[in-house]
PDB file of C-alpha atoms in Angstrom:
ATOM      1  CA  MET A   1      -5.640 -18.291 -14.656  1.00 51.00           C
ATOM      2  CA  ALA A   2      -7.348 -20.489 -12.078  1.00 61.00           C
ATOM      3  CA  ARG A   3     -10.961 -21.487 -12.621  1.00 82.00           C
ATOM      4  CA  LYS A   4     -13.328 -18.777 -11.473  1.00 89.00           C
ATOM      5  CA  PRO A   5     -14.910 -19.365  -8.062  1.00 94.00           C
ATOM      6  CA  PRO A   6     -18.648 -18.734  -7.738  1.00 94.00           C
ATOM      7  CA  ILE A   7     -19.840 -15.329  -6.621  1.00 96.00           C
ATOM      8  CA  ASP A   8     -22.734 -14.445  -4.327  1.00 96.00           C
ATOM      9  CA  PRO A   9     -23.751 -10.884  -5.247  1.00 96.00           C
ATOM     10  CA  VAL A  10     -26.226  -8.693  -3.399  1.00 96.00           C
ATOM     11  CA  ARG A  11     -28.183  -5.634  -4.472  1.00 96.00           C
ATOM     12  CA  TRP A  12     -26.074  -2.608  -3.700  1.00 96.00           C
ATOM     13  CA  THR A  13     -26.533   1.093  -4.315  1.00 96.00           C
ATOM     14  CA  PRO A  14     -23.207   2.700  -5.237  1.00 96.00           C
ATOM     15  CA  PRO A  15     -22.346   6.078  -3.715  1.00 97.00           C
ATOM     16  CA  PRO A  16     -23.034   9.226  -5.739  1.00 97.00           C
ATOM     17  CA  VAL A  17     -20.420  10.274  -8.280  1.00 97.00           C
ATOM     18  CA  GLY A  18     -18.831  13.568  -7.330  1.00 97.00           C
ATOM     19  CA  THR A  19     -16.325  15.659  -9.220  1.00 97.00           C
ATOM     20  CA  LEU A  20     -12.628  16.463  -9.045  1.00 98.00           C
ATOM     21  CA  PRO A  21     -10.763  19.294 -10.753  1.00 96.00           C
ATOM     22  CA  GLU A  22      -9.494  18.637 -14.273  1.00 93.00           C
ATOM     23  CA  TYR A  23      -5.761  18.619 -13.686  1.00 94.00           C
ATOM     24  CA  PRO A  24      -3.451  19.215 -16.643  1.00 91.00           C
ATOM     25  CA  PRO A  25      -1.236  16.598 -18.273  1.00 92.00           C
ATOM     26  CA  ALA A  26       2.416  16.364 -17.336  1.00 95.00           C
ATOM     27  CA  ARG A  27       5.635  15.278 -18.997  1.00 97.00           C
ATOM     28  CA  LEU A  28       5.935  11.603 -18.161  1.00 98.00           C
ATOM     29  CA  THR A  29       9.081   9.481 -18.204  1.00 98.00           C
ATOM     30  CA  VAL A  30       8.370   5.746 -18.557  1.00 98.00           C
ATOM     31  CA  VAL A  31      10.851   3.376 -16.910  1.00 98.00           C
ATOM     32  CA  PRO A  32      10.659  -0.263 -18.133  1.00 98.00           C
ATOM     33  CA  MET A  33      10.602  -3.045 -15.559  1.00 98.00           C
ATOM     34  CA  PRO A  34      11.868  -6.631 -16.019  1.00 98.00           C
ATOM     35  CA  GLY A  35       8.309  -8.003 -15.921  1.00 98.00           C
ATOM     36  CA  ASP A  36       4.635  -7.149 -15.896  1.00 98.00           C
ATOM     37  CA  ALA A  37       2.300  -5.234 -13.636  1.00 98.00           C
ATOM     38  CA  PRO A  38       4.352  -3.524 -10.906  1.00 98.00           C
ATOM     39  CA  GLU A  39       1.350  -2.920  -8.625  1.00 98.00           C
ATOM     40  CA  ASP A  40       2.821  -0.557  -6.040  1.00 98.00           C
ATOM     41  CA  VAL A  41       5.914   1.611  -5.725  1.00 98.00           C
ATOM     42  CA  VAL A  42       7.629   2.830  -2.537  1.00 98.00           C
ATOM     43  CA  VAL A  43      10.941   4.490  -1.731  1.00 98.00           C
ATOM     44  CA  ASP A  44      13.565   3.671   0.914  1.00 98.00           C
ATOM     45  CA  ALA A  45      15.832   5.950   2.933  1.00 96.00           C
ATOM     46  CA  ALA A  46      18.532   5.804   0.251  1.00 96.00           C
ATOM     47  CA  GLY A  47      16.131   6.957  -2.461  1.00 97.00           C
ATOM     48  CA  GLN A  48      15.834   3.542  -4.077  1.00 98.00           C
ATOM     49  CA  LEU A  49      12.423   2.410  -5.300  1.00 98.00           C
ATOM     50  CA  TRP A  50      10.779  -0.935  -4.640  1.00 98.00           C
ATOM     51  CA  THR A  51       8.011  -2.682  -6.544  1.00 98.00           C
ATOM     52  CA  GLY A  52       6.519  -6.161  -6.981  1.00 98.00           C
ATOM     53  CA  LEU A  53       5.730  -7.887 -10.280  1.00 98.00           C
ATOM     54  CA  VAL A  54       2.800 -10.112 -11.154  1.00 98.00           C
ATOM     55  CA  ASP A  55       5.019 -13.227 -11.198  1.00 97.00           C
ATOM     56  CA  GLY A  56       6.121 -12.693  -7.582  1.00 98.00           C
ATOM     57  CA  ARG A  57       9.468 -10.992  -8.085  1.00 98.00           C
ATOM     58  CA  ILE A  58      10.426  -8.038  -5.886  1.00 98.00           C
ATOM     59  CA  VAL A  59      12.466  -5.419  -7.735  1.00 98.00           C
ATOM     60  CA  ARG A  60      14.733  -2.646  -6.463  1.00 98.00           C
ATOM     61  CA  VAL A  61      15.008   0.327  -8.818  1.00 98.00           C
ATOM     62  CA  SER A  62      17.690   3.008  -8.605  1.00 96.00           C
ATOM     63  CA  PRO A  63      16.660   6.639  -9.171  1.00 92.00           C
ATOM     64  CA  ASP A  64      18.164   6.428 -12.675  1.00 92.00           C
ATOM     65  CA  GLY A  65      15.886   3.492 -13.516  1.00 92.00           C
ATOM     66  CA  ALA A  66      18.257   0.524 -13.213  1.00 95.00           C
ATOM     67  CA  ALA A  67      16.275  -2.469 -11.935  1.00 97.00           C
ATOM     68  CA  ALA A  68      17.505  -5.513  -9.991  1.00 97.00           C
ATOM     69  CA  VAL A  69      15.463  -8.504  -8.832  1.00 98.00           C
ATOM     70  CA  VAL A  70      16.013  -9.024  -5.086  1.00 98.00           C
ATOM     71  CA  ALA A  71      13.523 -11.754  -4.144  1.00 98.00           C
ATOM     72  CA  ASP A  72      10.556 -13.819  -5.272  1.00 98.00           C
ATOM     73  CA  THR A  73       7.531 -14.289  -3.018  1.00 98.00           C
ATOM     74  CA  GLY A  74       6.088 -17.096  -5.126  1.00 97.00           C
ATOM     75  CA  GLY A  75       2.741 -15.314  -4.945  1.00 97.00           C
ATOM     76  CA  ARG A  76       1.386 -11.945  -6.045  1.00 98.00           C
ATOM     77  CA  PRO A  77       2.984  -8.969  -4.255  1.00 98.00           C
ATOM     78  CA  LEU A  78       0.702  -5.954  -3.977  1.00 98.00           C
ATOM     79  CA  GLY A  79       1.136  -3.017  -1.574  1.00 98.00           C
ATOM     80  CA  LEU A  80       4.588  -2.344  -0.096  1.00 98.00           C
ATOM     81  CA  HIS A  81       6.086  -0.223   2.669  1.00 98.00           C
ATOM     82  CA  VAL A  82       9.677   0.365   3.786  1.00 98.00           C
ATOM     83  CA  ALA A  83       9.782  -0.090   7.557  1.00 98.00           C
ATOM     84  CA  SER A  84      11.856   2.061   9.892  1.00 96.00           C
ATOM     85  CA  ASP A  85      14.373  -0.780  10.286  1.00 97.00           C
ATOM     86  CA  GLY A  86      14.887  -0.972   6.514  1.00 97.00           C
ATOM     87  CA  ARG A  87      12.843  -4.107   5.888  1.00 98.00           C
ATOM     88  CA  VAL A  88      10.433  -4.007   2.951  1.00 98.00           C
ATOM     89  CA  LEU A  89       6.948  -4.986   4.106  1.00 98.00           C
ATOM     90  CA  ILE A  90       5.002  -6.802   1.404  1.00 98.00           C
ATOM     91  CA  CYS A  91       1.309  -7.569   1.092  1.00 98.00           C
ATOM     92  CA  ASP A  92       1.026 -10.739  -0.973  1.00 98.00           C
ATOM     93  CA  SER A  93      -2.390 -11.934  -2.080  1.00 97.00           C
ATOM     94  CA  HIS A  94      -1.426 -15.598  -1.707  1.00 96.00           C
ATOM     95  CA  ARG A  95       1.050 -15.511   1.182  1.00 97.00           C
ATOM     96  CA  GLY A  96      -0.189 -12.751   3.472  1.00 98.00           C
ATOM     97  CA  LEU A  97       1.977 -10.063   5.056  1.00 98.00           C
ATOM     98  CA  LEU A  98       5.707 -10.616   4.493  1.00 98.00           C
ATOM     99  CA  ALA A  99       8.949  -8.868   5.400  1.00 98.00           C
ATOM    100  CA  LEU A 100      11.982  -8.732   3.110  1.00 98.00           C
ATOM    101  CA  ASP A 101      15.581  -8.228   4.242  1.00 98.00           C
ATOM    102  CA  PRO A 102      16.829  -5.909   1.474  1.00 97.00           C
ATOM    103  CA  ASP A 103      20.448  -6.967   1.924  1.00 96.00           C
ATOM    104  CA  THR A 104      20.038 -10.740   1.784  1.00 97.00           C
ATOM    105  CA  GLY A 105      16.732 -11.124  -0.061  1.00 97.00           C
ATOM    106  CA  ALA A 106      15.418 -13.339   2.747  1.00 98.00           C
ATOM    107  CA  LEU A 107      11.649 -13.345   3.210  1.00 98.00           C
ATOM    108  CA  SER A 108       9.788 -13.976   6.444  1.00 98.00           C
ATOM    109  CA  THR A 109       6.063 -14.272   7.094  1.00 98.00           C
ATOM    110  CA  LEU A 110       4.564 -11.802   9.548  1.00 98.00           C
ATOM    111  CA  VAL A 111       0.862 -12.655   9.177  1.00 98.00           C
ATOM    112  CA  SER A 112      -0.681 -15.446   7.127  1.00 98.00           C
ATOM    113  CA  SER A 113      -4.045 -15.744   8.857  1.00 97.00           C
ATOM    114  CA  VAL A 114      -6.425 -13.691  10.965  1.00 97.00           C
ATOM    115  CA  ALA A 115      -8.876 -15.163  13.473  1.00 92.00           C
ATOM    116  CA  GLY A 116      -8.213 -18.659  12.203  1.00 94.00           C
ATOM    117  CA  ARG A 117      -8.746 -18.014   8.492  1.00 96.00           C
ATOM    118  CA  PRO A 118      -6.101 -17.357   5.830  1.00 97.00           C
ATOM    119  CA  LEU A 119      -5.546 -13.870   4.527  1.00 97.00           C
ATOM    120  CA  MET A 120      -6.915 -13.907   0.980  1.00 96.00           C
ATOM    121  CA  PHE A 121      -6.133 -10.463  -0.380  1.00 98.00           C
ATOM    122  CA  CYS A 122      -3.599  -8.642   1.782  1.00 98.00           C
ATOM    123  CA  SER A 123      -3.592  -5.328  -0.036  1.00 98.00           C
ATOM    124  CA  ASN A 124      -1.502  -2.531   1.511  1.00 98.00           C
ATOM    125  CA  VAL A 125       0.599  -1.861   4.590  1.00 98.00           C
ATOM    126  CA  THR A 126       2.117   0.992   6.581  1.00 98.00           C
ATOM    127  CA  GLU A 127       3.942   1.525   9.894  1.00 98.00           C
ATOM    128  CA  THR A 128       3.783   4.117  12.655  1.00 98.00           C
ATOM    129  CA  SER A 129       6.792   5.553  14.472  1.00 96.00           C
ATOM    130  CA  ASP A 130       6.468   3.091  17.364  1.00 97.00           C
ATOM    131  CA  GLY A 131       6.869   0.096  15.035  1.00 97.00           C
ATOM    132  CA  THR A 132       3.176  -0.844  14.926  1.00 98.00           C
ATOM    133  CA  ILE A 133       2.156  -2.140  11.506  1.00 98.00           C
ATOM    134  CA  TYR A 134      -1.259  -1.572   9.944  1.00 99.00           C
ATOM    135  CA  PHE A 135      -2.478  -3.442   6.884  1.00 98.00           C
ATOM    136  CA  THR A 136      -5.592  -3.888   4.782  1.00 98.00           C
ATOM    137  CA  GLU A 137      -7.365  -6.809   3.180  1.00 98.00           C
ATOM    138  CA  SER A 138      -9.480  -5.990   0.132  1.00 98.00           C
ATOM    139  CA  THR A 139     -11.712  -9.034   0.405  1.00 98.00           C
ATOM    140  CA  SER A 140     -11.731 -12.124   2.596  1.00 97.00           C
ATOM    141  CA  LYS A 141     -13.093 -14.313  -0.221  1.00 96.00           C
ATOM    142  CA  PHE A 142     -10.974 -13.881  -3.353  1.00 95.00           C
ATOM    143  CA  HIS A 143      -7.320 -13.776  -4.364  1.00 95.00           C
ATOM    144  CA  TYR A 144      -5.924 -11.068  -6.635  1.00 95.00           C
ATOM    145  CA  GLU A 145      -6.574 -12.872  -9.906  1.00 93.00           C
ATOM    146  CA  HIS A 146     -10.310 -12.843  -9.181  1.00 94.00           C
ATOM    147  CA  PHE A 147     -10.602  -9.303  -7.802  1.00 93.00           C
ATOM    148  CA  ALA A 148     -13.438  -8.567 -10.255  1.00 92.00           C
ATOM    149  CA  GLY A 149     -15.525 -11.173  -8.436  1.00 94.00           C
ATOM    150  CA  ALA A 150     -15.341  -9.088  -5.265  1.00 95.00           C
ATOM    151  CA  ILE A 151     -16.455  -5.989  -7.161  1.00 94.00           C
ATOM    152  CA  LEU A 152     -19.382  -7.827  -8.761  1.00 94.00           C
ATOM    153  CA  GLU A 153     -20.467  -9.297  -5.417  1.00 96.00           C
ATOM    154  CA  ALA A 154     -20.618  -5.829  -3.850  1.00 95.00           C
ATOM    155  CA  ARG A 155     -20.276  -7.221  -0.337  1.00 96.00           C
ATOM    156  CA  GLY A 156     -18.269  -5.369   2.286  1.00 97.00           C
ATOM    157  CA  ARG A 157     -15.645  -8.050   2.938  1.00 98.00           C
ATOM    158  CA  GLY A 158     -12.683  -5.702   3.395  1.00 98.00           C
ATOM    159  CA  SER A 159     -10.895  -4.949   6.669  1.00 98.00           C
ATOM    160  CA  LEU A 160      -8.205  -2.905   8.406  1.00 98.00           C
ATOM    161  CA  PHE A 161      -5.856  -4.682  10.822  1.00 98.00           C
ATOM    162  CA  ARG A 162      -3.134  -3.831  13.335  1.00 98.00           C
ATOM    163  CA  LEU A 163      -0.010  -5.913  13.919  1.00 98.00           C
ATOM    164  CA  ALA A 164       1.471  -4.963  17.296  1.00 98.00           C
ATOM    165  CA  THR A 165       5.187  -5.204  18.025  1.00 97.00           C
ATOM    166  CA  ASP A 166       4.511  -8.315  20.140  1.00 97.00           C
ATOM    167  CA  GLY A 167       2.980 -10.087  17.107  1.00 97.00           C
ATOM    168  CA  THR A 168      -0.654  -9.697  18.169  1.00 97.00           C
ATOM    169  CA  VAL A 169      -3.062  -9.077  15.279  1.00 98.00           C
ATOM    170  CA  THR A 170      -6.204  -7.030  15.964  1.00 98.00           C
ATOM    171  CA  THR A 171      -9.103  -6.385  13.596  1.00 98.00           C
ATOM    172  CA  LEU A 172      -9.845  -2.659  13.688  1.00 98.00           C
ATOM    173  CA  VAL A 173     -12.500  -2.121  11.014  1.00 98.00           C
ATOM    174  CA  THR A 174     -14.625  -4.540   8.987  1.00 98.00           C
ATOM    175  CA  GLY A 175     -17.380  -4.254   6.383  1.00 98.00           C
ATOM    176  CA  LEU A 176     -15.267  -2.176   3.991  1.00 98.00           C
ATOM    177  CA  TYR A 177     -15.794  -2.111   0.229  1.00 98.00           C
ATOM    178  CA  PHE A 178     -12.535  -3.352  -1.277  1.00 98.00           C
ATOM    179  CA  THR A 179     -10.102  -1.759   1.152  1.00 98.00           C
ATOM    180  CA  ASN A 180      -6.861  -0.816  -0.537  1.00 98.00           C
ATOM    181  CA  GLY A 181      -4.181   1.785   0.184  1.00 98.00           C
ATOM    182  CA  VAL A 182      -3.286   2.865   3.712  1.00 99.00           C
ATOM    183  CA  THR A 183      -0.863   5.528   4.955  1.00 98.00           C
ATOM    184  CA  VAL A 184      -0.048   7.410   8.162  1.00 98.00           C
ATOM    185  CA  THR A 185      -0.664  11.148   8.267  1.00 98.00           C
ATOM    186  CA  ALA A 186       2.446  13.284   8.617  1.00 98.00           C
ATOM    187  CA  ASP A 187       1.593  14.186  12.230  1.00 97.00           C
ATOM    188  CA  GLY A 188       0.937  10.536  13.146  1.00 98.00           C
ATOM    189  CA  SER A 189      -2.560  11.287  14.413  1.00 98.00           C
ATOM    190  CA  ALA A 190      -4.425   9.016  12.000  1.00 98.00           C
ATOM    191  CA  LEU A 191      -4.316   6.472   9.242  1.00 98.00           C
ATOM    192  CA  VAL A 192      -5.875   7.316   5.906  1.00 99.00           C
ATOM    193  CA  PHE A 193      -7.247   4.347   3.992  1.00 99.00           C
ATOM    194  CA  ALA A 194      -8.961   3.934   0.646  1.00 98.00           C
ATOM    195  CA  GLU A 195     -11.921   1.817  -0.391  1.00 98.00           C
ATOM    196  CA  THR A 196     -11.739   1.179  -4.118  1.00 98.00           C
ATOM    197  CA  GLN A 197     -15.355   0.121  -4.582  1.00 97.00           C
ATOM    198  CA  GLY A 198     -16.626   2.496  -1.914  1.00 98.00           C
ATOM    199  CA  ARG A 199     -14.834   5.326  -3.783  1.00 98.00           C
ATOM    200  CA  ARG A 200     -13.788   7.106  -0.635  1.00 98.00           C
ATOM    201  CA  LEU A 201     -10.914   7.962   1.680  1.00 99.00           C
ATOM    202  CA  SER A 202     -11.411   7.642   5.434  1.00 98.00           C
ATOM    203  CA  LYS A 203      -9.383   8.354   8.558  1.00 98.00           C
ATOM    204  CA  TYR A 204      -8.861   5.884  11.380  1.00 98.00           C
ATOM    205  CA  TRP A 205      -7.812   7.976  14.357  1.00 98.00           C
ATOM    206  CA  LEU A 206      -4.754   6.915  16.345  1.00 98.00           C
ATOM    207  CA  SER A 207      -4.823   9.766  18.867  1.00 97.00           C
ATOM    208  CA  GLY A 208      -7.058  12.525  20.176  1.00 97.00           C
ATOM    209  CA  PRO A 209     -10.715  12.427  21.227  1.00 97.00           C
ATOM    210  CA  ALA A 210     -11.732  10.331  18.183  1.00 97.00           C
ATOM    211  CA  THR A 211      -9.133   7.584  18.827  1.00 98.00           C
ATOM    212  CA  GLY A 212     -10.276   4.233  17.463  1.00 98.00           C
ATOM    213  CA  THR A 213     -13.054   5.667  15.287  1.00 98.00           C
ATOM    214  CA  VAL A 214     -13.423   6.204  11.535  1.00 98.00           C
ATOM    215  CA  THR A 215     -14.381   9.515   9.951  1.00 98.00           C
ATOM    216  CA  PRO A 216     -14.746  10.383   6.249  1.00 98.00           C
ATOM    217  CA  LEU A 217     -12.012  12.374   4.517  1.00 98.00           C
ATOM    218  CA  ALA A 218     -13.051  12.418   0.830  1.00 98.00           C
ATOM    219  CA  GLU A 219     -16.208  10.739  -0.443  1.00 98.00           C
ATOM    220  CA  HIS A 220     -18.100  10.220  -3.715  1.00 98.00           C
ATOM    221  CA  LEU A 221     -14.913  10.157  -5.761  1.00 98.00           C
ATOM    222  CA  PRO A 222     -15.427   9.920  -9.548  1.00 97.00           C
ATOM    223  CA  GLY A 223     -12.630   7.376  -9.793  1.00 97.00           C
ATOM    224  CA  MET A 224     -11.531   4.205  -8.022  1.00 97.00           C
ATOM    225  CA  PRO A 225      -8.797   4.896  -5.439  1.00 98.00           C
ATOM    226  CA  ASP A 226      -6.030   2.303  -5.139  1.00 98.00           C
ATOM    227  CA  ASN A 227      -2.710   2.673  -3.276  1.00 98.00           C
ATOM    228  CA  ILE A 228      -1.972   5.925  -1.456  1.00 98.00           C
ATOM    229  CA  SER A 229       0.998   7.641   0.188  1.00 98.00           C
ATOM    230  CA  THR A 230       1.864  10.664   2.308  1.00 98.00           C
ATOM    231  CA  GLY A 231       3.901  13.312   0.516  1.00 98.00           C
ATOM    232  CA  SER A 232       6.735  15.415   1.891  1.00 96.00           C
ATOM    233  CA  ASP A 233       4.301  18.289   2.502  1.00 97.00           C
ATOM    234  CA  GLY A 234       1.771  16.038   4.255  1.00 98.00           C
ATOM    235  CA  ARG A 235      -0.665  15.773   1.373  1.00 98.00           C
ATOM    236  CA  ILE A 236      -2.221  12.368   0.670  1.00 98.00           C
ATOM    237  CA  TRP A 237      -1.379  11.201  -2.838  1.00 98.00           C
ATOM    238  CA  VAL A 238      -3.944   8.823  -4.318  1.00 98.00           C
ATOM    239  CA  ALA A 239      -3.656   6.626  -7.405  1.00 98.00           C
ATOM    240  CA  LEU A 240      -7.017   6.550  -9.192  1.00 98.00           C
ATOM    241  CA  VAL A 241      -6.937   3.334 -11.164  1.00 97.00           C
ATOM    242  CA  SER A 242      -9.925   4.148 -13.373  1.00 96.00           C
ATOM    243  CA  PRO A 243     -12.983   6.353 -13.663  1.00 96.00           C
ATOM    244  CA  VAL A 244     -16.327   5.015 -12.487  1.00 94.00           C
ATOM    245  CA  ASN A 245     -17.604   2.197 -14.712  1.00 87.00           C
ATOM    246  CA  ALA A 246     -21.127   3.432 -15.359  1.00 87.00           C
ATOM    247  CA  ALA A 247     -22.352   0.104 -16.732  1.00 83.00           C
ATOM    248  CA  ALA A 248     -21.092  -1.856 -13.727  1.00 83.00           C
ATOM    249  CA  GLU A 249     -22.620   0.597 -11.265  1.00 89.00           C
ATOM    250  CA  LYS A 250     -25.981   0.464 -13.025  1.00 91.00           C
ATOM    251  CA  LEU A 251     -25.995  -3.296 -12.531  1.00 91.00           C
ATOM    252  CA  ALA A 252     -25.302  -3.127  -8.786  1.00 93.00           C
ATOM    253  CA  PRO A 253     -28.853  -2.272  -7.582  1.00 95.00           C
ATOM    254  CA  LEU A 254     -30.486  -4.730 -10.015  1.00 94.00           C
ATOM    255  CA  SER A 255     -31.032  -8.481  -9.679  1.00 96.00           C
ATOM    256  CA  PRO A 256     -27.869 -10.266  -8.489  1.00 95.00           C
ATOM    257  CA  LEU A 257     -28.499 -12.841 -11.216  1.00 95.00           C
ATOM    258  CA  LEU A 258     -27.374 -10.332 -13.837  1.00 94.00           C
ATOM    259  CA  ARG A 259     -23.933 -10.017 -12.235  1.00 93.00           C
ATOM    260  CA  GLN A 260     -23.640 -13.785 -11.948  1.00 93.00           C
ATOM    261  CA  LEU A 261     -24.200 -13.957 -15.698  1.00 93.00           C
ATOM    262  CA  VAL A 262     -21.568 -11.279 -16.312  1.00 91.00           C
ATOM    263  CA  TRP A 263     -19.088 -13.194 -14.138  1.00 93.00           C
ATOM    264  CA  ARG A 264     -19.569 -16.300 -16.276  1.00 90.00           C
ATOM    265  CA  LEU A 265     -18.612 -14.490 -19.462  1.00 87.00           C
ATOM    266  CA  PRO A 266     -15.135 -15.173 -20.871  1.00 84.00           C
ATOM    267  CA  ASP A 267     -12.504 -12.711 -19.689  1.00 77.00           C
ATOM    268  CA  ALA A 268     -12.294 -11.234 -23.190  1.00 74.00           C
ATOM    269  CA  LEU A 269     -15.912 -10.091 -22.847  1.00 71.00           C
ATOM    270  CA  GLN A 270     -15.562  -8.609 -19.373  1.00 72.00           C
ATOM    271  CA  PRO A 271     -15.606  -4.800 -19.009  1.00 69.00           C
ATOM    272  CA  ARG A 272     -12.160  -3.354 -19.593  1.00 75.00           C
ATOM    273  CA  ILE A 273     -10.433  -0.430 -17.908  1.00 79.00           C
ATOM    274  CA  LYS A 274      -9.573   2.432 -20.248  1.00 86.00           C
ATOM    275  CA  PRO A 275      -5.924   3.259 -19.539  1.00 93.00           C
ATOM    276  CA  GLN A 276      -5.190   6.732 -18.234  1.00 96.00           C
ATOM    277  CA  VAL A 277      -2.724   8.361 -15.877  1.00 98.00           C
ATOM    278  CA  TRP A 278      -4.662   9.775 -12.911  1.00 98.00           C
ATOM    279  CA  VAL A 279      -3.286  10.774  -9.518  1.00 98.00           C
ATOM    280  CA  VAL A 280      -4.693  13.351  -7.103  1.00 98.00           C
ATOM    281  CA  ALA A 281      -3.351  14.899  -3.892  1.00 98.00           C
ATOM    282  CA  PHE A 282      -5.764  15.561  -1.004  1.00 98.00           C
ATOM    283  CA  ASP A 283      -5.447  17.793   2.023  1.00 98.00           C
ATOM    284  CA  PRO A 284      -5.073  15.452   5.041  1.00 98.00           C
ATOM    285  CA  ASP A 285      -7.343  17.609   7.230  1.00 98.00           C
ATOM    286  CA  THR A 286     -10.125  18.771   4.924  1.00 98.00           C
ATOM    287  CA  GLY A 287     -10.034  16.153   2.172  1.00 98.00           C
ATOM    288  CA  ALA A 288      -9.961  18.905  -0.458  1.00 98.00           C
ATOM    289  CA  PRO A 289      -8.138  18.040  -3.700  1.00 98.00           C
ATOM    290  CA  THR A 290      -5.018  20.186  -3.994  1.00 98.00           C
ATOM    291  CA  GLY A 291      -3.224  18.993  -7.123  1.00 97.00           C
ATOM    292  CA  GLY A 292      -2.818  16.147  -9.523  1.00 98.00           C
ATOM    293  CA  VAL A 293      -2.299  14.828 -13.027  1.00 97.00           C
ATOM    294  CA  ARG A 294      -4.824  13.397 -15.456  1.00 97.00           C
ATOM    295  CA  MET A 295      -3.852  12.393 -18.971  1.00 97.00           C
ATOM    296  CA  THR A 296      -3.442   9.537 -21.406  1.00 97.00           C
ATOM    297  CA  HIS A 297      -0.088   8.150 -22.516  1.00 97.00           C
ATOM    298  CA  PRO A 298       0.627   5.519 -25.200  1.00 96.00           C
ATOM    299  CA  ASP A 299       2.951   3.509 -22.942  1.00 97.00           C
ATOM    300  CA  PHE A 300       1.505   3.918 -19.460  1.00 98.00           C
ATOM    301  CA  GLY A 301      -1.748   4.120 -17.523  1.00 97.00           C
ATOM    302  CA  VAL A 302      -4.064   2.342 -15.061  1.00 97.00           C
ATOM    303  CA  VAL A 303      -2.114   3.797 -12.141  1.00 98.00           C
ATOM    304  CA  THR A 304      -2.270   1.695  -8.972  1.00 98.00           C
ATOM    305  CA  GLY A 305       0.523   3.186  -6.860  1.00 98.00           C
ATOM    306  CA  VAL A 306       2.077   6.602  -6.297  1.00 98.00           C
ATOM    307  CA  VAL A 307       4.951   7.913  -4.178  1.00 98.00           C
ATOM    308  CA  GLU A 308       6.908  11.152  -3.976  1.00 98.00           C
ATOM    309  CA  SER A 309      10.713  10.968  -4.010  1.00 96.00           C
ATOM    310  CA  ASP A 310      13.340  13.674  -4.505  1.00 95.00           C
ATOM    311  CA  GLY A 311      11.134  16.017  -6.490  1.00 96.00           C
ATOM    312  CA  ARG A 312       9.593  13.277  -8.596  1.00 97.00           C
ATOM    313  CA  LEU A 313       6.183  11.671  -8.426  1.00 98.00           C
ATOM    314  CA  TRP A 314       6.569   7.972  -9.214  1.00 98.00           C
ATOM    315  CA  MET A 315       3.670   5.798 -10.372  1.00 98.00           C
ATOM    316  CA  SER A 316       3.066   2.075 -10.821  1.00 98.00           C
ATOM    317  CA  SER A 317       0.531   0.139 -12.901  1.00 98.00           C
ATOM    318  CA  ILE A 318      -1.155  -3.268 -13.154  1.00 97.00           C
ATOM    319  CA  GLU A 319      -1.460  -2.991 -16.942  1.00 96.00           C
ATOM    320  CA  TYR A 320       2.030  -2.022 -18.102  1.00 97.00           C
ATOM    321  CA  PRO A 321       5.543  -3.502 -17.563  1.00 98.00           C
ATOM    322  CA  ALA A 322       6.852  -0.179 -16.335  1.00 98.00           C
ATOM    323  CA  LEU A 323       6.980   2.521 -13.711  1.00 98.00           C
ATOM    324  CA  ALA A 324       6.701   6.178 -14.667  1.00 98.00           C
ATOM    325  CA  TYR A 325       7.464   9.527 -13.079  1.00 98.00           C
ATOM    326  CA  THR A 326       6.871  13.210 -13.522  1.00 98.00           C
ATOM    327  CA  HIS A 327       8.611  16.129 -11.861  1.00 97.00           C
ATOM    328  CA  LEU A 328       6.684  17.947  -9.152  1.00 93.00           C
TER     329      LEU A 328
END
């Protein structure tokens, strides 16, 4: 672990804590991976799964759970997306936005900097039908290994970007609170993106009278949304990495000095996430929760990615060396 950089926190009032239905547990099948912390999981046209491990390796997983290492970014792969041309798009906290040729394992860099500064925390990526790529950055100050510093600072340093087919990068939205997952709605009219610290889902409109604006979809979530995906029925599946940390949120409006002191504590004394399996599906038009799973499991939890594939709901985690799935 690299030495912690300093933080510059501000007083911040967290959003209210709403409620979600108490969804029942499900039968979970845990699928071991050849390494730790597969942060996201996506599926390609052949039904194969893709994930990225904490040591940089990109892994292809067959539907029966057989895993093969295809590439190594040398950084920390986070959100993934399978492009229409078959390439695997990779957000890497240290290298930016990458593209992987799934046949050869060759990696190419699509975006490493924006407006003259390096991408620090490229978080998640998606693509529309015309080949335009959209991606998020959680914070412009910290890399993945120091993500807690961004949360303690409570500064809106997250953004949403567009990568046009001609290679032009445009900043669409700034001032976001730890921007994370992003997906295209089934009808292509909007992007849905998540703010982990902001505890909300929002829509960035791609067509219609609201084109180019942001509107809320689901706010005041009682958990921290991470990666998201669009299901076969158009619902937006959201991985909720943890419930609200009441102690951390109580600190946010108080003197910034208190959070600087917390940041200086050894990692062993930092607040820990209680592992649980928590995913929720939201209606893409109303934002109403329409289904989900919430449970604990001895071998899996802290869900950071979710994707539907062939009647299964697959999940990834930053705390366990495994993927897991349940039947829909």
